CSV table of C-alpha atoms in Angstrom, one decimal:
chain,number,residue,atom,x,y,z
A,1,SER,CA,13.7,-4.4,2.6
A,2,ALA,CA,13.9,-1.3,4.8
A,3,VAL,CA,13.1,-1.4,8.5
A,4,ILE,CA,10.4,1.2,9.0
A,5,SER,CA,8.9,2.3,12.3
A,6,GLN,CA,5.9,4.4,13.0
A,7,LYS,CA,4.9,6.2,16.2
A,8,PRO,CA,2.4,6.0,17.7
A,9,SER,CA,1.1,2.6,16.7
A,10,ARG,CA,-2.4,3.6,17.7
A,11,ASP,CA,-4.3,6.4,19.3
A,12,ILE,CA,-7.7,7.5,20.3
A,13,CYS,CA,-8.3,11.2,20.0
A,14,GLN,CA,-11.0,13.7,20.6
A,15,ARG,CA,-12.7,15.7,17.8
A,16,GLY,CA,-10.9,19.0,17.1
A,17,THR,CA,-7.5,17.9,18.3
A,18,SER,CA,-4.4,17.1,16.2
A,19,LEU,CA,-2.1,14.1,16.1
A,20,THR,CA,1.4,13.9,14.7
A,21,ILE,CA,2.6,10.6,13.3
A,22,GLN,CA,6.3,9.9,12.9
A,23,CYS,CA,7.9,7.6,10.4
A,24,GLN,CA,11.6,6.6,10.8
A,25,VAL,CA,13.6,4.4,8.4
A,26,ASP,CA,16.8,2.6,9.1
A,27,SER,CA,18.6,3.8,6.0
A,28,GLN,CA,18.5,6.6,3.5
A,29,VAL,CA,15.6,6.4,1.1
A,30,THR,CA,14.8,8.4,-2.0
A,31,MET,CA,11.0,8.6,-1.6
A,32,MET,CA,8.7,8.7,1.3
A,33,PHE,CA,4.9,8.6,1.0
A,34,TRP,CA,1.9,8.8,3.3
A,35,TYR,CA,-1.2,6.7,2.6
A,36,ARG,CA,-4.5,6.3,4.3
A,37,GLN,CA,-6.5,3.1,4.6
A,38,GLN,CA,-10.0,3.6,5.9
A,39,PRO,CA,-11.9,0.7,7.4
A,40,GLY,CA,-12.5,-2.0,4.8
A,41,GLN,CA,-11.0,0.1,2.0
A,42,SER,CA,-7.8,0.0,0.0
A,43,LEU,CA,-4.9,2.4,0.3
A,44,THR,CA,-5.2,6.0,-0.8
A,45,LEU,CA,-2.2,8.2,-1.3
A,46,ILE,CA,-2.3,11.4,0.7
A,47,ALA,CA,1.0,12.9,-0.3
A,48,THR,CA,4.6,12.5,-1.3
A,49,ALA,CA,7.0,13.8,1.4
A,50,ASN,CA,9.8,15.7,-0.2
A,51,GLN,CA,13.0,16.2,1.6
A,52,GLY,CA,13.7,19.9,2.3
A,53,SER,CA,10.6,21.2,0.5
A,54,GLU,CA,6.9,21.2,0.7
A,55,ALA,CA,5.1,17.9,0.2
A,56,THR,CA,3.2,17.1,-3.0
A,57,TYR,CA,-0.5,16.4,-2.2
A,58,GLU,CA,-3.0,14.3,-4.0
A,59,SER,CA,-6.4,15.6,-5.1
A,60,GLY,CA,-8.6,15.8,-2.1
A,61,PHE,CA,-5.9,16.3,0.5
A,62,VAL,CA,-4.6,19.7,1.6
A,63,ILE,CA,-1.6,21.0,3.5
A,64,ASP,CA,-3.7,22.7,6.2
A,65,LYS,CA,-5.4,19.4,7.1
A,66,PHE,CA,-2.4,17.1,6.6
A,67,PRO,CA,0.9,19.1,7.1
A,68,ILE,CA,3.9,16.9,6.4
A,69,SER,CA,7.6,17.4,7.2
A,70,ARG,CA,10.6,15.6,5.9
A,71,PRO,CA,13.7,17.2,7.4
A,72,ASN,CA,16.1,14.5,6.2
A,73,LEU,CA,16.3,11.3,4.2
A,74,THR,CA,15.2,8.9,7.0
A,75,PHE,CA,12.4,10.7,8.8
A,76,SER,CA,9.0,12.2,8.1
A,77,THR,CA,6.0,13.3,10.1
A,78,LEU,CA,2.3,13.6,9.1
A,79,THR,CA,-0.1,15.6,11.2
A,80,VAL,CA,-3.8,15.1,11.1
A,81,SER,CA,-5.2,18.4,12.1
A,82,ASN,CA,-8.6,19.4,13.6
A,83,MET,CA,-9.7,15.8,13.6
A,84,SER,CA,-13.2,14.5,13.0
A,85,PRO,CA,-14.5,11.0,13.2
A,86,GLU,CA,-14.1,10.7,9.4
A,87,ASP,CA,-10.4,10.8,9.9
A,88,SER,CA,-10.5,7.5,11.7
A,89,SER,CA,-8.3,5.4,9.6
A,90,ILE,CA,-4.9,3.6,9.4
A,91,TYR,CA,-2.1,5.9,8.3
A,92,LEU,CA,0.8,4.3,6.6
A,93,CYS,CA,4.1,5.6,5.5
A,94,SER,CA,6.0,3.9,2.7
A,95,VAL,CA,9.5,4.2,1.4
A,96,GLU,CA,11.4,3.6,-1.8
A,97,ARG,CA,15.1,2.8,-1.2
A,98,VAL,CA,18.0,4.4,-3.0
A,99,LYS,CA,19.0,1.2,-4.7
A,100,GLN,CA,15.5,-0.3,-5.1
A,101,GLN,CA,13.7,2.4,-6.9
A,102,GLU,CA,11.0,0.2,-8.2
A,103,THR,CA,9.7,-1.2,-4.9
A,104,GLN,CA,8.0,0.3,-2.0
A,105,TYR,CA,7.9,-1.0,1.6
A,106,PHE,CA,5.3,0.0,4.2
A,107,GLY,CA,5.6,0.9,7.8
A,108,PRO,CA,3.4,-0.9,10.4
A,109,GLY,CA,0.8,1.8,10.3
A,110,THR,CA,-0.8,4.1,12.9
A,111,ARG,CA,-4.4,3.1,13.8
A,112,LEU,CA,-6.3,6.3,14.6
A,113,LEU,CA,-9.8,6.5,16.1
A,114,VAL,CA,-11.4,9.9,16.5
A,115,LEU,CA,-14.3,10.2,18.9
B,1,ARG,CA,-14.1,3.9,-13.4
B,2,LYS,CA,-11.3,3.1,-10.9
B,3,GLU,CA,-7.8,3.1,-12.2
B,4,VAL,CA,-7.1,-0.3,-10.7
B,5,GLU,CA,-9.8,-2.8,-10.2
B,6,GLN,CA,-10.0,-6.2,-8.5
B,7,ASP,CA,-12.7,-8.7,-7.6
B,8,PRO,CA,-13.1,-8.2,-3.9
B,9,GLY,CA,-13.9,-11.9,-3.3
B,10,PRO,CA,-13.8,-13.6,-0.9
B,11,PHE,CA,-12.3,-16.6,-2.6
B,12,ASN,CA,-12.9,-19.6,-0.4
B,13,VAL,CA,-10.7,-22.5,-1.5
B,14,PRO,CA,-9.6,-25.8,0.1
B,15,GLU,CA,-6.0,-26.4,1.0
B,16,GLY,CA,-4.0,-27.6,-1.9
B,17,ALA,CA,-6.1,-25.8,-4.5
B,18,THR,CA,-4.9,-23.6,-7.2
B,19,VAL,CA,-6.4,-20.1,-7.2
B,20,ALA,CA,-5.9,-17.2,-9.6
B,21,PHE,CA,-6.7,-13.5,-9.2
B,22,ASN,CA,-6.9,-10.9,-11.9
B,23,CYS,CA,-6.5,-7.2,-11.6
B,24,THR,CA,-7.3,-4.8,-14.5
B,25,TYR,CA,-5.9,-1.3,-15.0
B,26,SER,CA,-7.4,1.5,-17.0
B,27,ASN,CA,-4.4,3.8,-17.5
B,28,SER,CA,-2.2,2.8,-20.4
B,29,ALA,CA,0.6,4.9,-18.9
B,30,SER,CA,0.9,2.4,-16.1
B,31,GLN,CA,4.4,1.0,-16.3
B,32,SER,CA,5.2,-1.1,-13.3
B,33,PHE,CA,3.0,-3.5,-11.4
B,34,PHE,CA,3.1,-5.3,-8.0
B,35,TRP,CA,1.3,-7.7,-5.8
B,36,TYR,CA,1.1,-7.0,-2.1
B,37,ARG,CA,-0.2,-9.3,0.6
B,38,GLN,CA,-2.0,-7.7,3.6
B,39,ASP,CA,-2.9,-9.7,6.6
B,40,CYS,CA,-5.7,-8.5,8.9
B,41,ARG,CA,-4.7,-5.4,10.9
B,42,LYS,CA,-1.2,-5.5,9.4
B,43,GLU,CA,0.6,-3.4,6.8
B,44,PRO,CA,0.8,-4.5,3.1
B,45,LYS,CA,3.9,-6.6,2.4
B,46,LEU,CA,5.4,-6.8,-1.1
B,47,LEU,CA,4.8,-10.3,-2.5
B,48,MET,CA,6.3,-9.8,-6.0
B,49,SER,CA,6.8,-7.4,-8.8
B,50,VAL,CA,5.2,-8.2,-12.1
B,51,TYR,CA,7.4,-8.2,-15.1
B,52,SER,CA,6.4,-8.3,-18.8
B,53,SER,CA,7.9,-11.7,-19.2
B,54,GLY,CA,6.1,-13.0,-16.1
B,55,ASN,CA,7.8,-14.2,-13.0
B,56,GLU,CA,7.6,-17.0,-10.6
B,57,ASP,CA,8.5,-17.3,-6.9
B,58,GLY,CA,7.9,-20.8,-5.5
B,59,ARG,CA,4.1,-21.4,-5.5
B,60,PHE,CA,3.3,-17.9,-6.8
B,61,THR,CA,3.3,-16.8,-10.5
B,62,ALA,CA,2.5,-13.4,-11.7
B,63,GLN,CA,1.7,-12.4,-15.3
B,64,LEU,CA,1.2,-9.2,-17.1
B,65,ASN,CA,-0.9,-8.8,-20.2
B,66,ARG,CA,-0.4,-5.3,-21.6
B,67,ALA,CA,-2.7,-5.8,-24.6
B,68,SER,CA,-5.7,-6.5,-22.3
B,69,GLN,CA,-4.4,-4.4,-19.5
B,70,TYR,CA,-4.5,-6.9,-16.7
B,71,ILE,CA,-2.2,-8.6,-14.3
B,72,SER,CA,-2.7,-11.9,-12.7
B,73,LEU,CA,-1.5,-13.8,-9.6
B,74,LEU,CA,-1.6,-17.6,-9.5
B,75,ILE,CA,-1.2,-19.5,-6.2
B,76,ARG,CA,-0.6,-23.2,-6.5
B,77,ASP,CA,-1.0,-25.7,-3.6
B,78,SER,CA,-2.7,-23.2,-1.4
B,79,LYS,CA,-1.8,-23.2,2.3
B,80,LEU,CA,-3.8,-22.1,5.2
B,81,SER,CA,-1.2,-19.4,5.7
B,82,ASP,CA,-2.0,-17.9,2.3
B,83,SER,CA,-5.3,-16.6,3.7
B,84,ALA,CA,-5.0,-12.8,3.4
B,85,THR,CA,-6.0,-9.9,1.2
B,86,TYR,CA,-4.0,-9.6,-2.0
B,87,LEU,CA,-3.6,-6.1,-3.3
B,88,CYS,CA,-2.5,-5.2,-6.8
B,89,ALA,CA,-0.7,-1.9,-7.4
B,90,SER,CA,0.4,0.0,-10.4
B,91,LYS,CA,2.9,2.8,-11.0
B,92,LYS,CA,2.6,5.2,-13.9
B,93,THR,CA,5.4,6.5,-16.0
B,94,GLY,CA,6.9,9.5,-14.4
B,95,ARG,CA,5.2,8.9,-11.0
B,96,ARG,CA,6.7,7.2,-8.1
B,97,ALA,CA,3.6,6.6,-5.9
B,98,LEU,CA,1.5,3.5,-6.2
B,99,THR,CA,-2.2,3.2,-7.1
B,100,PHE,CA,-3.8,0.3,-5.4
B,101,GLY,CA,-6.8,-1.9,-6.2
B,102,SER,CA,-9.3,-2.6,-3.5
B,103,GLY,CA,-7.9,-6.0,-2.8
B,104,THR,CA,-9.0,-9.6,-3.2
B,105,ARG,CA,-9.7,-11.6,-0.1
B,106,LEU,CA,-8.5,-15.2,0.0
B,107,GLN,CA,-9.6,-17.7,2.6
B,108,VAL,CA,-8.0,-21.1,2.4
B,109,GLN,CA,-9.9,-23.7,4.3
B,110,PRO,CA,-8.8,-27.0,5.8
């Protein structure tokens, strides 16, 4: 499995501010994804982070609210913009490795609370 | 209807019991299937992939039934450490992202 780190691990933010979450992988991966897991819920895909081009967003998620960057094959960021309490959630990145294209591994997640 | 559905449980079983979870999927384009385990306040960890021929890993057995569009996970000789939420996930043809069920909570009791 890949070693995946996320920063910050948790944060408490004020309404109207933005937070950028970083995801770093120890080796090159083909695919990187961002998921959200709201309290007591399952995982919902936000977007696929594409290296060198714009992310592909799922229905209900837009670039203005969740801008994503992926400048290389081992790093991606997700920004949660203009936050409201409804954005309180766990944000997880996941990766699919070059030689393991069928399986995805998750980072430890970023626990966000918006007041 | 959700694309992937699971019984949320909780399943409360004694140590040593055998327990089975089912997960149904509605999209026939779903091609690959997985079971993940998620402990409280932790990220999901891959438990096993599910192959058409079924697969076994120690006390865990996964089966796929394409005709009825469900996958199953069987846990034999349950341990206290098996207590967790078990998430099933599917991947559709031509799509790399996973679609998750809501998870089934298992509580193994002494």
